[in-house]
Coordinates of N, CA and C in Angstrom, one line a residue:
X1 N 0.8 -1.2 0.0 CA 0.0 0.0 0.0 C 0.9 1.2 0.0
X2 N 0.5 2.4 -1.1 CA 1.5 4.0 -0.9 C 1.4 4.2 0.1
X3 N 1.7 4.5 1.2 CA 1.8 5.7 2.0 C 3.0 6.8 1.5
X4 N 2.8 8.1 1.7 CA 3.1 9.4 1.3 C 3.3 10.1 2.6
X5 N 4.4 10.6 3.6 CA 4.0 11.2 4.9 C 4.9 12.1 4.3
X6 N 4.3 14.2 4.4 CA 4.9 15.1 4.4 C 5.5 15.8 5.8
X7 N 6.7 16.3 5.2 CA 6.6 16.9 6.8 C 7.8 18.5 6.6
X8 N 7.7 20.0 7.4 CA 8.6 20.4 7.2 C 8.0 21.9 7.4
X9 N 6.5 21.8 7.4 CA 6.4 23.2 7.0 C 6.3 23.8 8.2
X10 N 5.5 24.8 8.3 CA 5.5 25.7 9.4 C 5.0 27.1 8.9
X11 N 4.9 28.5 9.8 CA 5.0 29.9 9.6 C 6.4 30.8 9.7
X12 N 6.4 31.1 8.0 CA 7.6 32.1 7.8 C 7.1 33.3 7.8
X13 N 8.1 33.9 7.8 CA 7.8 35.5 7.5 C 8.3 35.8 5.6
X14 N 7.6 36.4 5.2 CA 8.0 36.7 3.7 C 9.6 36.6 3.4
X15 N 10.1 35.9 2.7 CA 11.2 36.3 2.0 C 12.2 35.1 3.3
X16 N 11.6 34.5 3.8 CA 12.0 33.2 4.8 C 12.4 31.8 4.0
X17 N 12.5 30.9 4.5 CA 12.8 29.5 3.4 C 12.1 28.5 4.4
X18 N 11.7 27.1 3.7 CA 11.8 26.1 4.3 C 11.6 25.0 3.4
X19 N 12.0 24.0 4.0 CA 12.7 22.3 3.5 C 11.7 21.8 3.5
X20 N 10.5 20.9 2.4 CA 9.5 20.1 2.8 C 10.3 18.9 2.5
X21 N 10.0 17.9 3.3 CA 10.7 16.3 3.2 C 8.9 15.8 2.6
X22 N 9.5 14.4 1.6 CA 8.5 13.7 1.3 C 8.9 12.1 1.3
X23 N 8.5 11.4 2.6 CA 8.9 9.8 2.9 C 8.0 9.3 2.2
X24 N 8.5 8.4 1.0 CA 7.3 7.5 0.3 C 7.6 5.9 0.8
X25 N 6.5 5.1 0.8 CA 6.7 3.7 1.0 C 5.7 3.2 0.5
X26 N 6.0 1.8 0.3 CA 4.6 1.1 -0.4 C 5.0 1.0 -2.2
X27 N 5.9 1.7 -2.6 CA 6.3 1.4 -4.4 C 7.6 1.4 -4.3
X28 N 7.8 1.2 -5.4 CA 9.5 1.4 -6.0 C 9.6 2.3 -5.9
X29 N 10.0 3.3 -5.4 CA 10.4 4.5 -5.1 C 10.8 5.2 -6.6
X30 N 12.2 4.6 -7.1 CA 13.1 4.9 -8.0 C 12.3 4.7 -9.4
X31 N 11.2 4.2 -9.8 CA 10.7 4.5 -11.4 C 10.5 5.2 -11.3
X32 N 9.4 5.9 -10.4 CA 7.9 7.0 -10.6 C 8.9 8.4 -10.9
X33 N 7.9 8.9 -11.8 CA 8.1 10.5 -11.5 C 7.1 11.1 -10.6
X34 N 7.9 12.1 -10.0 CA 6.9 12.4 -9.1 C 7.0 13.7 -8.8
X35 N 6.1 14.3 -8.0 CA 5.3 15.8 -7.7 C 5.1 16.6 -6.3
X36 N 5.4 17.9 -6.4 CA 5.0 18.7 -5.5 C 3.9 19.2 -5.7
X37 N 2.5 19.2 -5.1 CA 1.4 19.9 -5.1 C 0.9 21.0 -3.9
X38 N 0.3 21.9 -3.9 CA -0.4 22.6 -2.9 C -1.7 22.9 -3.4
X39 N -2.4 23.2 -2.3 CA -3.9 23.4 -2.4 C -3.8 24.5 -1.3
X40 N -4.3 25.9 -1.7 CA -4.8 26.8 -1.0 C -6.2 27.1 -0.8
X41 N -6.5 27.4 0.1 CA -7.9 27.5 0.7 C -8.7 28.1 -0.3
X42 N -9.9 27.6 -0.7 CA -10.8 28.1 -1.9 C -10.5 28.1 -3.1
X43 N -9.1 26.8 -3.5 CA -8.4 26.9 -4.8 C -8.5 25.1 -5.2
X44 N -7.9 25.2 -6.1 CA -7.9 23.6 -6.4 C -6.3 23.4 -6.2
X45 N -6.0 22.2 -5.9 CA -5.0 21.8 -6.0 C -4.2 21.7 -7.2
X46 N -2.9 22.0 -7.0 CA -2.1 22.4 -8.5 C -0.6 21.6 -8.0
X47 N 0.1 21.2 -9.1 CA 1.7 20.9 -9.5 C 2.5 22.2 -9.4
X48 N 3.2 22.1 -8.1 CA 4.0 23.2 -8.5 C 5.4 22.9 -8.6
X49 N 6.0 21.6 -8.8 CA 7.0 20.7 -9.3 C 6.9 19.6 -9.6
X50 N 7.8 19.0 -10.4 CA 7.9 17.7 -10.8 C 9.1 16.8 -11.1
X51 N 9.4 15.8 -10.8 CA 10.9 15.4 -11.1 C 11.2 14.2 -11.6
X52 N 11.6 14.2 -12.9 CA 11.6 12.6 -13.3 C 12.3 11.8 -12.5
X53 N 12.1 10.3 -12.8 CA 13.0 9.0 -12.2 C 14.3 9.6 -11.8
X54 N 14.9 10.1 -12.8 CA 16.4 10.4 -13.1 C 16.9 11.4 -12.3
X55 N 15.8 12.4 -11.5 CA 16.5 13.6 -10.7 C 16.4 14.7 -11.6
X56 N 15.4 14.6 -13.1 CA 15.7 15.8 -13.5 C 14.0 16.6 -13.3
X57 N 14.4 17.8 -12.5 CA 13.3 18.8 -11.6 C 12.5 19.4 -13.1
X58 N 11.2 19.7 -13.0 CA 10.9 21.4 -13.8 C 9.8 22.0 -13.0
X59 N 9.4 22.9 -13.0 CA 8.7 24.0 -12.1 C 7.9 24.4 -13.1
X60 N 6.7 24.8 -12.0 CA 6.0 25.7 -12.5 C 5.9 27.4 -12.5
X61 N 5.5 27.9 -13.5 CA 6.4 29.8 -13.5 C 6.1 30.3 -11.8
X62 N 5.2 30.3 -11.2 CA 4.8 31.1 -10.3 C 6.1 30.5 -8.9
X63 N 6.7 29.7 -9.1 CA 7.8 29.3 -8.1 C 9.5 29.2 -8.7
X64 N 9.1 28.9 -10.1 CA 10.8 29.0 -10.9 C 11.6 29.5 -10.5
X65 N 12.9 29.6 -10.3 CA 14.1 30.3 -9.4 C 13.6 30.8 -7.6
X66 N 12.6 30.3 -6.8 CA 12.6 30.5 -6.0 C 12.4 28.9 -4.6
X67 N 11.8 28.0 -5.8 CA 11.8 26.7 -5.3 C 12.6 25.6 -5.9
X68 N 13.2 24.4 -5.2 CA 14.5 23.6 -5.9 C 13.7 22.4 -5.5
X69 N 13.4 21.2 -6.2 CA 13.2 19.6 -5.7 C 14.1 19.0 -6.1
X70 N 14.2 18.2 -4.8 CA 15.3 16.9 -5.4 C 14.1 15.3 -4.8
X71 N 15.5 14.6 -5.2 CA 15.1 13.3 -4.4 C 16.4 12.3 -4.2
X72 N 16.2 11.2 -3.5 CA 17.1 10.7 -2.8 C 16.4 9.6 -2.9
X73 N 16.9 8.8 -4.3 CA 16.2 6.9 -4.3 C 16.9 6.7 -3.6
X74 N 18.0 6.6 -2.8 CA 17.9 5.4 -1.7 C 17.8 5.6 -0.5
X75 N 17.1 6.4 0.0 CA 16.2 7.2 0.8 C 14.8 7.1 0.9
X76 N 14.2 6.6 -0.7 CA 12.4 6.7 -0.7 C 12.4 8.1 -0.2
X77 N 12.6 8.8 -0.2 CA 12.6 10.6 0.0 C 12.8 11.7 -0.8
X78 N 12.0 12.7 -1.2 CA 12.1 13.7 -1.8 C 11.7 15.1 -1.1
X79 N 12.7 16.1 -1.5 CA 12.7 17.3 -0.8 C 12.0 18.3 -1.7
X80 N 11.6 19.5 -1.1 CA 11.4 20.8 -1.4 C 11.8 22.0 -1.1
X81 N 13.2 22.7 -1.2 CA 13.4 23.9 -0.9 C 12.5 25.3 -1.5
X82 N 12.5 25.8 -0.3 CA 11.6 26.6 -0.5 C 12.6 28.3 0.2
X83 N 12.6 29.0 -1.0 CA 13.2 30.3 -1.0 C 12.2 31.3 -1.1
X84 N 13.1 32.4 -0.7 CA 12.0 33.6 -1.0 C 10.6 33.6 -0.9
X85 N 10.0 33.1 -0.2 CA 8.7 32.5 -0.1 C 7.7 33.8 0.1
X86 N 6.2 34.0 -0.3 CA 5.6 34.9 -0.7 C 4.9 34.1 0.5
X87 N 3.4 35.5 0.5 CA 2.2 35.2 0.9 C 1.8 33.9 0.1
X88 N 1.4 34.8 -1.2 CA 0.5 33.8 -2.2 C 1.2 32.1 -2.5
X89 N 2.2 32.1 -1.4 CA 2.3 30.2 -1.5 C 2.1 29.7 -0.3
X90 N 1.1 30.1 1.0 CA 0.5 29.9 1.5 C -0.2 28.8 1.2
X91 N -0.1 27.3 1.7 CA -1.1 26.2 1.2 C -0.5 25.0 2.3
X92 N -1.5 24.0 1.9 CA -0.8 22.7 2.1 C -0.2 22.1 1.0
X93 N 1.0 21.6 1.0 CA 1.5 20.7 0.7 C 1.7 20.0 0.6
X94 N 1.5 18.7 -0.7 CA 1.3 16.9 -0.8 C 2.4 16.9 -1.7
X95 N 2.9 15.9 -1.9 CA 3.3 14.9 -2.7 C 3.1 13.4 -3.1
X96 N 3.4 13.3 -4.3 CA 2.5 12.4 -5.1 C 3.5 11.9 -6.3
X97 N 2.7 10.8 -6.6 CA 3.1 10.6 -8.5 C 3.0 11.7 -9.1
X98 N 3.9 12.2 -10.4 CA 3.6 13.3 -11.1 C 2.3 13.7 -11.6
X99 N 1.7 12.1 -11.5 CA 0.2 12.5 -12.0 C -0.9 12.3 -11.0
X100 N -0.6 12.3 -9.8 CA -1.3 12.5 -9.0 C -1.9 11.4 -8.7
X101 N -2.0 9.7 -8.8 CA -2.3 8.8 -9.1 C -2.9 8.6 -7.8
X102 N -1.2 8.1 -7.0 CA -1.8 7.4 -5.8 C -2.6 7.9 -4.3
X103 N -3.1 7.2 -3.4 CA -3.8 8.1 -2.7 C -2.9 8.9 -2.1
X104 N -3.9 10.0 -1.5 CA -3.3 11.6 -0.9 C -2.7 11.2 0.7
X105 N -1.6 12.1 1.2 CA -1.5 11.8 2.5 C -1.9 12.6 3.0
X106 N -1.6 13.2 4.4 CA -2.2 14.4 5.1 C -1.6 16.2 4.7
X107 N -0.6 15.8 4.0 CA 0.1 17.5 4.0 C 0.9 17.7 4.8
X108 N 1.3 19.4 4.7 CA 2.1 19.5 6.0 C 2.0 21.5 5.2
X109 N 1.2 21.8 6.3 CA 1.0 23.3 6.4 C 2.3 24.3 5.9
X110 N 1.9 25.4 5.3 CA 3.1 26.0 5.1 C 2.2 27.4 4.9
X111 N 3.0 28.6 5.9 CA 1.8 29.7 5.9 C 3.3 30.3 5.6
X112 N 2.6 31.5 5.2 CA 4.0 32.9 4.8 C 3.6 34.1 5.4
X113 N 3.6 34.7 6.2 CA 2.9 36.0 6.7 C 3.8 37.4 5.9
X114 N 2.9 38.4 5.8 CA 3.4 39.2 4.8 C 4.1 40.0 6.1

């Protein structure tokens, strides 16, 4: 069975950083491509990274040069650095297959105070 546990976030102050960890278990870790998503309150959920098998990252515009993913197959772990962080990336936080496949875990809050 996936399990997906996020963990990392917290309240910054604008222009603060922080590290989301993403422990997967339950697959091969190392085929999947896989995904950073957030969901802000009254929004749908969106990709705001993605990283093939191989380690190679791409972003979506509204985070490009201010957010970095990696991952670590022999770890089952993938990261999210998080820079310069705005209000407007205020959300929870999942990760997932790049397509969003398997089930959701709980998130892990990440607020930005202006």
């Amino acid at each position: 069975q996936v399990q997906l546990v996020e963990s990392g976030g917290g309240l910054v102050q604008a222009g603060g950083s922080l590290r989301l960890s993403c422990a997967a278990s339950g697959m091969i870790f190392k085929i999947y491509p896989m995904g950073w998503y957030r969901q802000a309150p009254g929004k749908q959920r969106e990709l705001v990274a993605a990283i093939t098998s191989g380690g190679q990252p791409d972003y979506a515009d509204s985070v490009k040069g201010r957010f970095t993913m990696s991952r670590d197959n022999a770890k089952n772990t993938m990261y999210l650095q998080m820079n310069n962080l705005k209000p407007e990336d205020t959300a929870v936080y999942y990760c997932n297959k790049n397509t969003g496949d398997w089930s959701w875990g709980q998130g892990t809050q990440v607020t930005v105070s202006s």
